[in-house]
Coordinates of N, CA and C in Angstrom, one line a residue:
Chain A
X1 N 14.6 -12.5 3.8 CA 13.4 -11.5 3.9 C 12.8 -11.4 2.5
X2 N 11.8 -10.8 2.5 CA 10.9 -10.9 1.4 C 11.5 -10.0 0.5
X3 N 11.1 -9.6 -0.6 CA 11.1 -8.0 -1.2 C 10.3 -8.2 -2.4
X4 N 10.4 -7.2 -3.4 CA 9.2 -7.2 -4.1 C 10.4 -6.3 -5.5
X5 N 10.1 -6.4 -6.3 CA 11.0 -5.5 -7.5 C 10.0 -4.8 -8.7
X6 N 10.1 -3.8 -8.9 CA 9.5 -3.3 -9.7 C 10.5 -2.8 -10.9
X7 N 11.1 -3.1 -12.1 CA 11.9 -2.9 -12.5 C 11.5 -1.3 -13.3
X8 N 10.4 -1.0 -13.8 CA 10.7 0.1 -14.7 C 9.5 1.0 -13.7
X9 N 10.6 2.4 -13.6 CA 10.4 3.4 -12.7 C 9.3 4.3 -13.3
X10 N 9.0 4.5 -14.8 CA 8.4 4.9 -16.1 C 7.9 4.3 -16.8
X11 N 6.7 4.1 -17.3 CA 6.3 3.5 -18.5 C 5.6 4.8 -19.6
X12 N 5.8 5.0 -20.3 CA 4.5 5.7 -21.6 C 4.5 4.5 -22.7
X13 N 2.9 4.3 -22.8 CA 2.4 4.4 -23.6 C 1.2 4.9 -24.6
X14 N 0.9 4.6 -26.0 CA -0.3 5.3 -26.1 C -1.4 4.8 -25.9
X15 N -2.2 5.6 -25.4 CA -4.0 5.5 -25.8 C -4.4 4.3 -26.5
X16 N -4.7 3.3 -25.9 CA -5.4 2.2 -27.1 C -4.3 0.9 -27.1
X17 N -3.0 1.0 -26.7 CA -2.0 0.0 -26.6 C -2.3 -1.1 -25.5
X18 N -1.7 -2.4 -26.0 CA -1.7 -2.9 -24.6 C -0.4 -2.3 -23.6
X19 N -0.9 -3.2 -22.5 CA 0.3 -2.4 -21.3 C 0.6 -4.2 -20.5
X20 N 2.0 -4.1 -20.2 CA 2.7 -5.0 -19.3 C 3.4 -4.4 -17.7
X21 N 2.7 -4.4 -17.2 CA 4.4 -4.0 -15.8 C 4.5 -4.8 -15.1
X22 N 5.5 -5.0 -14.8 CA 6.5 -6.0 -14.0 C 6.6 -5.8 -13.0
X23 N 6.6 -7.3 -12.6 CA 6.6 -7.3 -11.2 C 7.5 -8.8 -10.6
X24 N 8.6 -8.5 -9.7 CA 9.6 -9.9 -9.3 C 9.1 -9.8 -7.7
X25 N 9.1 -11.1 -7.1 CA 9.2 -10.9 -5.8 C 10.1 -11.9 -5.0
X26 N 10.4 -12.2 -4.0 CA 11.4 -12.4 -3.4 C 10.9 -13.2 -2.2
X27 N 10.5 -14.6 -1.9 CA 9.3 -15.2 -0.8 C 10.0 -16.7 -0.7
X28 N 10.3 -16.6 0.5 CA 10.2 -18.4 1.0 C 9.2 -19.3 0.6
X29 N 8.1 -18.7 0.8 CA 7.0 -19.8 1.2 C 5.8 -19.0 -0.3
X30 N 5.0 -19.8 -0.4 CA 3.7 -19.7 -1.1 C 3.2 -18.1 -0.8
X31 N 3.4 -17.3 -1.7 CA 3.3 -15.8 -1.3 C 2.0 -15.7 -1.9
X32 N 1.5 -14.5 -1.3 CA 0.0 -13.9 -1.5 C 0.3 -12.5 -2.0
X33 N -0.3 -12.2 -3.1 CA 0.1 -11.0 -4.3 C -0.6 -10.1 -4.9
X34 N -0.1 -9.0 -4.7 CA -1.6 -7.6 -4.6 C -1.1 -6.8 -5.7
X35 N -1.9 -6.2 -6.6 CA -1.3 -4.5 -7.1 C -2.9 -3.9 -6.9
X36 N -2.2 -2.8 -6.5 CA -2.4 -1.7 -5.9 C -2.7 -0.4 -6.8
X37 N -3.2 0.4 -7.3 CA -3.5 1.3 -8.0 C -3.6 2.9 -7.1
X38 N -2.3 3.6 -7.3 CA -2.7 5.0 -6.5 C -3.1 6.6 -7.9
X39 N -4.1 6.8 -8.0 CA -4.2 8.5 -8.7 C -3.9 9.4 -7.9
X40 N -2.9 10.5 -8.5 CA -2.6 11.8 -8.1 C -3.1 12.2 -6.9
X41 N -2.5 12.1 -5.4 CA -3.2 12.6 -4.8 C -4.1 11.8 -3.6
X42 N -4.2 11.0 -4.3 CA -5.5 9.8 -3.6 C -4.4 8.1 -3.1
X43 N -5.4 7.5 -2.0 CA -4.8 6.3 -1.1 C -4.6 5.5 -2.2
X44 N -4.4 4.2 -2.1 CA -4.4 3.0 -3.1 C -5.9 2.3 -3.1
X45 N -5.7 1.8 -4.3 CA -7.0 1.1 -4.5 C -6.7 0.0 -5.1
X46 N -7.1 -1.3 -4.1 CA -6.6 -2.4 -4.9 C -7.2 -2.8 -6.6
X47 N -6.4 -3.3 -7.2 CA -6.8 -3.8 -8.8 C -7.2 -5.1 -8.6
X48 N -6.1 -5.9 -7.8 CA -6.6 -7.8 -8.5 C -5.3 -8.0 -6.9
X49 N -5.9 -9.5 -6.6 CA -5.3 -10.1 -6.0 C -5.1 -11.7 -6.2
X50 N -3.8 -12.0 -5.9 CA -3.5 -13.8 -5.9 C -3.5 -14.3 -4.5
X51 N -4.4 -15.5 -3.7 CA -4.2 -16.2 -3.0 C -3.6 -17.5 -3.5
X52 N -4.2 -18.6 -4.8 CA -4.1 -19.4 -4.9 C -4.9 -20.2 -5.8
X53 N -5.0 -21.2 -6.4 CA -5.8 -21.6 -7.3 C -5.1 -21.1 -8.9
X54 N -6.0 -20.8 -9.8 CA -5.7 -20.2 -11.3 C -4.9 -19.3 -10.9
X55 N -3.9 -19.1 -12.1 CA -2.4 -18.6 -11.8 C -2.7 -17.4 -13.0
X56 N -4.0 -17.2 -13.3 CA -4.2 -15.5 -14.1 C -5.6 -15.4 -13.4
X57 N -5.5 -14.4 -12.7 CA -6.3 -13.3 -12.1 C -6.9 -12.1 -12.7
X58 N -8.1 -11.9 -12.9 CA -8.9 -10.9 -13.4 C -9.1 -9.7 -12.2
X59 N -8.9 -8.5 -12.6 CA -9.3 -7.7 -11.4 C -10.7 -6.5 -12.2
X60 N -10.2 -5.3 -11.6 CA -11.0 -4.4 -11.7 C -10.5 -3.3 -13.0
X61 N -11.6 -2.7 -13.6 CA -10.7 -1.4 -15.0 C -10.1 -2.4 -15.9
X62 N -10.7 -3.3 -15.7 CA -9.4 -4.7 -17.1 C -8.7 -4.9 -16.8
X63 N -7.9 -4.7 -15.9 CA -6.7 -5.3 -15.4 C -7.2 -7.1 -15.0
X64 N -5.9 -7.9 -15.5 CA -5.2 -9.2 -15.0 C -3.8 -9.4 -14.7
X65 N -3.5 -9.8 -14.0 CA -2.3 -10.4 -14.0 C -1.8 -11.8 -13.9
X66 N -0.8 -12.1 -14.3 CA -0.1 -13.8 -14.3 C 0.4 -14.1 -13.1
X67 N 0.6 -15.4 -12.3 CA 1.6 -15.6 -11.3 C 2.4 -16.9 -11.5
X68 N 3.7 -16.3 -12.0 CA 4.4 -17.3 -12.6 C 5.9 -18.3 -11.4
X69 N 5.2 -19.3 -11.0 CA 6.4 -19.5 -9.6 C 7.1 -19.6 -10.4
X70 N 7.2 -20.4 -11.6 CA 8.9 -20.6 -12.1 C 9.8 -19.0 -12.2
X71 N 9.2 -18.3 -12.6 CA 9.6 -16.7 -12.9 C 9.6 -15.7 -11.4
X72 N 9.0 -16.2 -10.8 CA 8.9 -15.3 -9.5 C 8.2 -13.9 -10.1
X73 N 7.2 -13.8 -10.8 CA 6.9 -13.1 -11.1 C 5.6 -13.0 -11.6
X74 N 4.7 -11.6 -11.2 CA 3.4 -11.5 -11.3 C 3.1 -9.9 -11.9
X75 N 2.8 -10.5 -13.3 CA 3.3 -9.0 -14.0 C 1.7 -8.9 -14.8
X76 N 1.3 -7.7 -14.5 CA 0.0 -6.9 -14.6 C -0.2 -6.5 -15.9
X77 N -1.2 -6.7 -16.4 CA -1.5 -6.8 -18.0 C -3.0 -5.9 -18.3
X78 N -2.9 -5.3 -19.3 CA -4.2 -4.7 -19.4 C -4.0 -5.0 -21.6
X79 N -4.8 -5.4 -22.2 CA -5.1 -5.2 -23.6 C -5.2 -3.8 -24.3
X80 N -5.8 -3.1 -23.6 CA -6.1 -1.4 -24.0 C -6.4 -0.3 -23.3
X81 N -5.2 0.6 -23.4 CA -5.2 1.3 -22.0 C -6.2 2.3 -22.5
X82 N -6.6 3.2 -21.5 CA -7.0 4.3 -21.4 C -6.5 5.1 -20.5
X83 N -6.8 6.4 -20.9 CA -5.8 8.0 -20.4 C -6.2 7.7 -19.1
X84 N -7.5 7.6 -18.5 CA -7.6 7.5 -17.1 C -6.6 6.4 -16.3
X85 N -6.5 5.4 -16.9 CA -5.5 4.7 -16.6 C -4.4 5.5 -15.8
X86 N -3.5 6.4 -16.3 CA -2.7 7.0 -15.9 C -2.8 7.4 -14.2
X87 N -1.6 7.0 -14.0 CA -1.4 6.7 -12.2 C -0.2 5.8 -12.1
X88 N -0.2 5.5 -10.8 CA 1.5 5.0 -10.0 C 0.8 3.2 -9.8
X89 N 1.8 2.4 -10.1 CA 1.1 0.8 -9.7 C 2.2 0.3 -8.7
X90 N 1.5 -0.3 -7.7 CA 2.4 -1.2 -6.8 C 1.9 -2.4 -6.6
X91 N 3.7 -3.2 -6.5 CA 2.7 -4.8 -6.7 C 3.6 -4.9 -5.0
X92 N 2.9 -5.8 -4.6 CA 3.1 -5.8 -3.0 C 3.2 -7.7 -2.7
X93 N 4.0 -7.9 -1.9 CA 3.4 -9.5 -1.3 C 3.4 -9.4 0.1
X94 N 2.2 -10.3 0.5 CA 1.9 -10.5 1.9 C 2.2 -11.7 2.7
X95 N 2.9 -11.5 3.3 CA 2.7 -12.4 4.4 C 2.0 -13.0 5.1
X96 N 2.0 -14.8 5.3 CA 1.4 -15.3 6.2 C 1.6 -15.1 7.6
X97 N 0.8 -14.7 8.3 CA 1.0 -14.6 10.0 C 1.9 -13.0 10.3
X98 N 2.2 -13.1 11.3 CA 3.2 -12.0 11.5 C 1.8 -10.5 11.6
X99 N 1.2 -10.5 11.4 CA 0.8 -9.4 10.9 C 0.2 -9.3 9.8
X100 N 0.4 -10.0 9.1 CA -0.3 -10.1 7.2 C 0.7 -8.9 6.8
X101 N 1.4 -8.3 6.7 CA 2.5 -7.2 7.0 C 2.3 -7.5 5.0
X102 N 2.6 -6.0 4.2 CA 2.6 -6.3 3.0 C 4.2 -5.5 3.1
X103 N 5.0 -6.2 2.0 CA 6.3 -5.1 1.4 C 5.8 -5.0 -0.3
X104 N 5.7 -3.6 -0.4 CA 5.6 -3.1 -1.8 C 7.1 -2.9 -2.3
X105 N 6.9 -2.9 -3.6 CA 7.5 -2.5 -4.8 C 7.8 -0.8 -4.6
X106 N 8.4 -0.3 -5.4 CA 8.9 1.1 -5.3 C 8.1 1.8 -6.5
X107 N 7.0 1.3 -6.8 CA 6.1 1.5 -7.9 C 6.3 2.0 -9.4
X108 N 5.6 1.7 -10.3 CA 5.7 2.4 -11.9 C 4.8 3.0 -12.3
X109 N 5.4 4.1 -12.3 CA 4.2 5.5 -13.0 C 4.5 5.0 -14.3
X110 N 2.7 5.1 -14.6 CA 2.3 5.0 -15.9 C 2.1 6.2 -16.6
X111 N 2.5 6.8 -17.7 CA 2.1 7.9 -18.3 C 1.2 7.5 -19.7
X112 N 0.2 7.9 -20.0 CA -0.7 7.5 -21.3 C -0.7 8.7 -21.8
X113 N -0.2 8.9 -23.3 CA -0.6 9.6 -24.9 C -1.3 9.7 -24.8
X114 N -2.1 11.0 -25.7 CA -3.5 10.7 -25.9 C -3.2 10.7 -27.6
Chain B
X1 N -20.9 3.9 5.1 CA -19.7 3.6 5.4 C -18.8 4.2 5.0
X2 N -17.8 5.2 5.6 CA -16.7 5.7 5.4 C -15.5 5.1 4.9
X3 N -15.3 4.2 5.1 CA -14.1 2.7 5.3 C -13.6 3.5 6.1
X4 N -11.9 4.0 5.5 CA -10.8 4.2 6.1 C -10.6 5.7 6.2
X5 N -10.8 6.8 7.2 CA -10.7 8.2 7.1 C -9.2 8.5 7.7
X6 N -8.8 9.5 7.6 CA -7.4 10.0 7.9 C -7.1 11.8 8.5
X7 N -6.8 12.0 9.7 CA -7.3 13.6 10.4 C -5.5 13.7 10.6
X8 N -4.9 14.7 10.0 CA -5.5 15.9 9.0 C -5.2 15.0 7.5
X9 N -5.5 16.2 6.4 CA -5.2 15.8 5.4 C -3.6 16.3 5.3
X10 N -3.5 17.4 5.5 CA -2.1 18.4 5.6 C -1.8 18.5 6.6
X11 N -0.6 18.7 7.0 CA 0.5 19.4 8.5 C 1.9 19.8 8.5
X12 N 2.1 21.2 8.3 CA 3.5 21.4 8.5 C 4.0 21.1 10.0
X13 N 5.3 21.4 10.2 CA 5.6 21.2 11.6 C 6.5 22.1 11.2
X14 N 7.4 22.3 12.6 CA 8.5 22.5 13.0 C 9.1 21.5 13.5
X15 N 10.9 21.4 13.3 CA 11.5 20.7 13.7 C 11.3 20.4 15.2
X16 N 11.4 19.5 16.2 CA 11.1 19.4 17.2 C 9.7 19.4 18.0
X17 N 8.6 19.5 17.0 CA 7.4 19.9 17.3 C 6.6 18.4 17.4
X18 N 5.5 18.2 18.1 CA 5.0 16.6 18.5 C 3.6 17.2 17.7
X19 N 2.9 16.2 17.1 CA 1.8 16.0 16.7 C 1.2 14.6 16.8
X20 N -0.3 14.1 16.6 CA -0.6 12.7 16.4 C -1.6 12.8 15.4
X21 N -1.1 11.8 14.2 CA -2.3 11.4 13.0 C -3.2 10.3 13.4
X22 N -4.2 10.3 13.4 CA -5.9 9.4 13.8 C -5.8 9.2 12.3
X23 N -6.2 7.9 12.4 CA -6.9 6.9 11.4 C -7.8 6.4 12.3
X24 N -9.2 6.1 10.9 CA -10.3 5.6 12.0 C -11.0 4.5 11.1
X25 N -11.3 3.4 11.2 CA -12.2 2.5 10.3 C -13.6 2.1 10.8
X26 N -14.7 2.2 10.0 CA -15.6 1.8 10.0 C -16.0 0.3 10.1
X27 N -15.2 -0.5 9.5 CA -15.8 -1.6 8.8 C -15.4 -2.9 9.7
X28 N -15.1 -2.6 11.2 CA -14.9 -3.2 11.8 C -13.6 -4.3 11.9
X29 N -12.7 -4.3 11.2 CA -10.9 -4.5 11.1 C -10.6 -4.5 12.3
X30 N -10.0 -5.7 12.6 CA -8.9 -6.3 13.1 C -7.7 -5.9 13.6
X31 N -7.2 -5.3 12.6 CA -5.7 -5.5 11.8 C -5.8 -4.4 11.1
X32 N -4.5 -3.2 11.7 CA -4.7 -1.3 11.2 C -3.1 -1.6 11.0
X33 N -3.0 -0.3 9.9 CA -1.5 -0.1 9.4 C -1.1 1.3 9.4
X34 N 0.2 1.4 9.7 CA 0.5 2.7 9.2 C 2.1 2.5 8.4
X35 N 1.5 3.4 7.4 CA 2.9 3.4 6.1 C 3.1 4.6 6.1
X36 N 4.5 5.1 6.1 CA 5.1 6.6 4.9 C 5.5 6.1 3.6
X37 N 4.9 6.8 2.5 CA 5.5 6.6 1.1 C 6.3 8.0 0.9
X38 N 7.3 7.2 0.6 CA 8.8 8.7 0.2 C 9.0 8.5 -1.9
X39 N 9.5 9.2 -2.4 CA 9.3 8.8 -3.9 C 10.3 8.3 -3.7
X40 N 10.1 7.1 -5.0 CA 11.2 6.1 -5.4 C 11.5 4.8 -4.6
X41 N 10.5 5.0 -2.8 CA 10.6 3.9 -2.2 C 9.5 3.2 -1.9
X42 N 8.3 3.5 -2.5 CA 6.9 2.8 -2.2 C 6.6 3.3 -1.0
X43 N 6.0 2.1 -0.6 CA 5.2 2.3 0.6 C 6.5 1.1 2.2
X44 N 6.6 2.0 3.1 CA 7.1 1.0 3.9 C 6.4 1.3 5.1
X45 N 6.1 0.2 6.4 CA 5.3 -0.4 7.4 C 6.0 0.6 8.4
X46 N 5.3 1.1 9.0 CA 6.0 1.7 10.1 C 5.5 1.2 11.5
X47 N 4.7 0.8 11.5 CA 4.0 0.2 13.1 C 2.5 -0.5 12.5
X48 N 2.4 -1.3 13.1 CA 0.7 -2.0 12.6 C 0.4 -2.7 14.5
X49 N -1.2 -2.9 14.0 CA -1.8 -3.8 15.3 C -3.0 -4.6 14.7
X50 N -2.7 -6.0 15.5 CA -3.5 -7.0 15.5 C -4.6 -7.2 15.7
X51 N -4.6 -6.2 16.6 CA -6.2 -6.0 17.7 C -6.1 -5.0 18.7
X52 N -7.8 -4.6 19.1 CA -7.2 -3.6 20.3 C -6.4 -3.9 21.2
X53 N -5.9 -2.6 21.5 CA -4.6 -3.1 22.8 C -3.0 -3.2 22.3
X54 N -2.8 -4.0 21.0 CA -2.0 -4.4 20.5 C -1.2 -3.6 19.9
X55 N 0.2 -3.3 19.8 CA 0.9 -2.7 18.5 C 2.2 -3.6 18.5
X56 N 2.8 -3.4 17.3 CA 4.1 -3.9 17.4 C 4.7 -3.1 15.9
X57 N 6.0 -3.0 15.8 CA 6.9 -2.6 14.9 C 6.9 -3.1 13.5
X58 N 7.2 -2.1 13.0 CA 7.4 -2.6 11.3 C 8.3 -2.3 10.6
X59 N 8.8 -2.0 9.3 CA 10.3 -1.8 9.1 C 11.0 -0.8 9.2
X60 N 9.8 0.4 9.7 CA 11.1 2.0 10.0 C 10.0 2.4 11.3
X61 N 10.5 2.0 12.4 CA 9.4 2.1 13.7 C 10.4 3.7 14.3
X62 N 11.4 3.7 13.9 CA 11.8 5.0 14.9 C 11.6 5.9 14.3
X63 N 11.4 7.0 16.1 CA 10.9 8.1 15.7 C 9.4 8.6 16.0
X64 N 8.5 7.1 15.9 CA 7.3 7.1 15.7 C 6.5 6.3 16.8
X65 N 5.5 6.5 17.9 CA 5.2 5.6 18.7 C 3.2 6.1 18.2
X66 N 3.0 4.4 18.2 CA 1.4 4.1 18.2 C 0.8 3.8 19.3
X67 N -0.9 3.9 18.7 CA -1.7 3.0 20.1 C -3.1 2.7 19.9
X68 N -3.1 2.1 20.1 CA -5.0 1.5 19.6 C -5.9 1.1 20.6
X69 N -6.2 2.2 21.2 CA -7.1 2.0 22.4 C -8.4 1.8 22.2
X70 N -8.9 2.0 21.3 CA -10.5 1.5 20.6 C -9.9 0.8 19.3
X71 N -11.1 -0.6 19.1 CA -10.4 -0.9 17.8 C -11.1 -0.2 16.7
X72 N -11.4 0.7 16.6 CA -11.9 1.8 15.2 C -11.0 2.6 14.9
X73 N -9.9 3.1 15.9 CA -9.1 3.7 15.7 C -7.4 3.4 16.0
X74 N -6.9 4.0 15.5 CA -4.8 3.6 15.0 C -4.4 5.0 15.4
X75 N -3.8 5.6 16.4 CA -3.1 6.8 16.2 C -1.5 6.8 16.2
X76 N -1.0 7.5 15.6 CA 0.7 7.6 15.0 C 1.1 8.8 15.7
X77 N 1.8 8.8 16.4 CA 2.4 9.6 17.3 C 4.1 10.4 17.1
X78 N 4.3 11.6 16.6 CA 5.5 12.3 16.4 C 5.8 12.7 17.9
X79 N 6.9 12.3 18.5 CA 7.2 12.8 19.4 C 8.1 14.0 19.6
X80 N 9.2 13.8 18.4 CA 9.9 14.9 18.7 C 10.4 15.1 16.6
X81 N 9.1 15.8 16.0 CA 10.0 15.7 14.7 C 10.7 15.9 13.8
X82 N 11.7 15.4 12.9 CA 12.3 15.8 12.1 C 12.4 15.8 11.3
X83 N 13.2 16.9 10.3 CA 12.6 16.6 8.6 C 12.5 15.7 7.4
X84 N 13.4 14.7 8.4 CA 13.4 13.2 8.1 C 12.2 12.5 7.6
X85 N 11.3 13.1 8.7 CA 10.0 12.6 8.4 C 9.0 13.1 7.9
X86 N 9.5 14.0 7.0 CA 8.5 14.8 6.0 C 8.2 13.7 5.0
X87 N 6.9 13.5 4.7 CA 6.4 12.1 3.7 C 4.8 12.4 3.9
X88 N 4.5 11.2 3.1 CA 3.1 11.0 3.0 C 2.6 9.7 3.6
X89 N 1.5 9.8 5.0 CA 1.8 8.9 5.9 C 0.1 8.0 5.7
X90 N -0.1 6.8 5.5 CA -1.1 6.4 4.8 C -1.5 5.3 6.0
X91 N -2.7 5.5 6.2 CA -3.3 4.4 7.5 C -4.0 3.2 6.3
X92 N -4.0 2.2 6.8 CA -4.6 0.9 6.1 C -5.2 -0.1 7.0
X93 N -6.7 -0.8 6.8 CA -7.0 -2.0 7.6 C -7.4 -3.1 7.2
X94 N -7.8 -3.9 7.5 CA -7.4 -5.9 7.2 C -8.6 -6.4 7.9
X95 N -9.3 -7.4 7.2 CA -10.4 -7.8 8.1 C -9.9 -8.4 9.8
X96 N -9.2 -9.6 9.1 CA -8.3 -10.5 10.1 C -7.1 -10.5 10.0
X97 N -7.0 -12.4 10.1 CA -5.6 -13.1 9.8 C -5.9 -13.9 8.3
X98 N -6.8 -13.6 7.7 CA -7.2 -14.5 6.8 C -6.4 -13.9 5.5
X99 N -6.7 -14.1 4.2 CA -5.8 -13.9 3.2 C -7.1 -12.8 2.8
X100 N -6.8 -11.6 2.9 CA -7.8 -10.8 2.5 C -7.0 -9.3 2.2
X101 N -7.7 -8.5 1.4 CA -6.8 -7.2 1.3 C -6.9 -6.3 2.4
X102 N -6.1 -5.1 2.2 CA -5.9 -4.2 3.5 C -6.5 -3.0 2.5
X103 N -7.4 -2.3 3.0 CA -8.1 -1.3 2.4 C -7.2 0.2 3.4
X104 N -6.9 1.3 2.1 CA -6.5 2.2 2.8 C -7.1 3.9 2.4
X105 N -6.7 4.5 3.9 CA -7.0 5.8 4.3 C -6.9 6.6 2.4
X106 N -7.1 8.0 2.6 CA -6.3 8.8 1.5 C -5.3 9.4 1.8
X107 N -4.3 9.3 3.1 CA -3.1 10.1 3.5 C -3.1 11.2 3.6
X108 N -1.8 11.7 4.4 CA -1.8 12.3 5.8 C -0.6 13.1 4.6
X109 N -0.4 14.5 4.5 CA 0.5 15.1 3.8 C 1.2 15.4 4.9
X110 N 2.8 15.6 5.8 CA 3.3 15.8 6.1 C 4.4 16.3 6.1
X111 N 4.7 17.9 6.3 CA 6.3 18.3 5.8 C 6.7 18.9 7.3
X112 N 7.8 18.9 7.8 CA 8.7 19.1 8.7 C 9.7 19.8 8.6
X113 N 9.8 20.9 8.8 CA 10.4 22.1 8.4 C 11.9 22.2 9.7

């Protein structure tokens, strides 16, 4: 079965730093790969997604991420955070067929310094 | 366009008490979801449908029965509940079967007393 790993439960950093979070997933076949952005309160809002093709993806707010098959991993990058930044990230993979059914990650709250 | 709306925002219950959460989409979707996010566990699938008419199960179905009798709408159904299922219960939709994102509600606050 699929799964998804988010290894750190917490991140802080400051204002102006770059930011990494991690993301492992767990897929038989050629996986399709989402993160997801939720603020206090509010639904998710996707950032960037991977079907296929280039293996770094540009999304939305600066965010990119990498999709590394040798690493099983698709870990979300921004160069310079900002305070608004601050919120919960889930990286999710979807399935072909079945439903398109996604299994998320157990998410990483970001906390940003000012 | 609304996209994805969610009725109520809040609901307490009582143990043993039945309610149903409506999610509704605009944007003409396929393919409707319902998740509870608990902290520390993300988001997990609790029932989804393909189309109208359709439902089938997802990784924590008990407890909970759906039904999609118009495709604009997904209702989640508490039949009998418990505090188990105090969470935050989030509707999501999908164009198709294509490789595309699932856009979601702003969730349903839920405590069960």
């Amino acid at each position: 079965a699929q799964s998804v790993t988010q290894p750190d439960i917490h991140i802080t950093v400051s204002e102006g730093a770059s930011l990494e979070l991690r993301c492992n997933y767990s897929y038989g076949a050629t996986p399709y790969l989402f993160w997801y952005v939720q603020s206090p309160g509010q639904g998710l809002q996707l950032l960037l997604k991977y079907f296929s093709g280039d293996t770094l993806v540009q999304g939305i707010k600066g965010f990119e991420a990498e999709f590394k098959r040798s690493q099983s991993s698709f870990n979300l990058r921004k160069p310079s955070v900002h305070w608004s930044d601050a919120a919960e990230y889930f990286c999710a993979v979807g399935l072909t067929g079945g439903g398109n059914k996604l299994t998320f990650g157990t998410g990483t709250q970001l906390k940003v310094e000012l | 366009n609304a996209g994805v709306t969610q009725t109520p925002k809040f609901r307490v219950l009582k143990t043993g008490q039945s309610m149903t959460l409506l999610c509704a989409q605009d944007m003409n979707h396929e393919y409707m979801y319902w998740y509870r996010q608990d902290p520390g566990m993300g988001l997990r699938l609790i029932h989804y449908s393909v189309g109208e008419g359709t439902t089938a199960k997802g990784e924590v179905p008990d407890g909970y029965n759906v039904s999609r009798l118009k495709k604009q709408n997904f209702l989640l159904g508490l039949e009998s509940a418990a505090p188990s299922q105090t969470s935050v219960y989030f509707c999501a939709s999908k164009l198709d079967q294509s490789y595309n994102e699932q856009f979601f509600g702003p969730g349903t606050r839920l405590t069960v007393l």
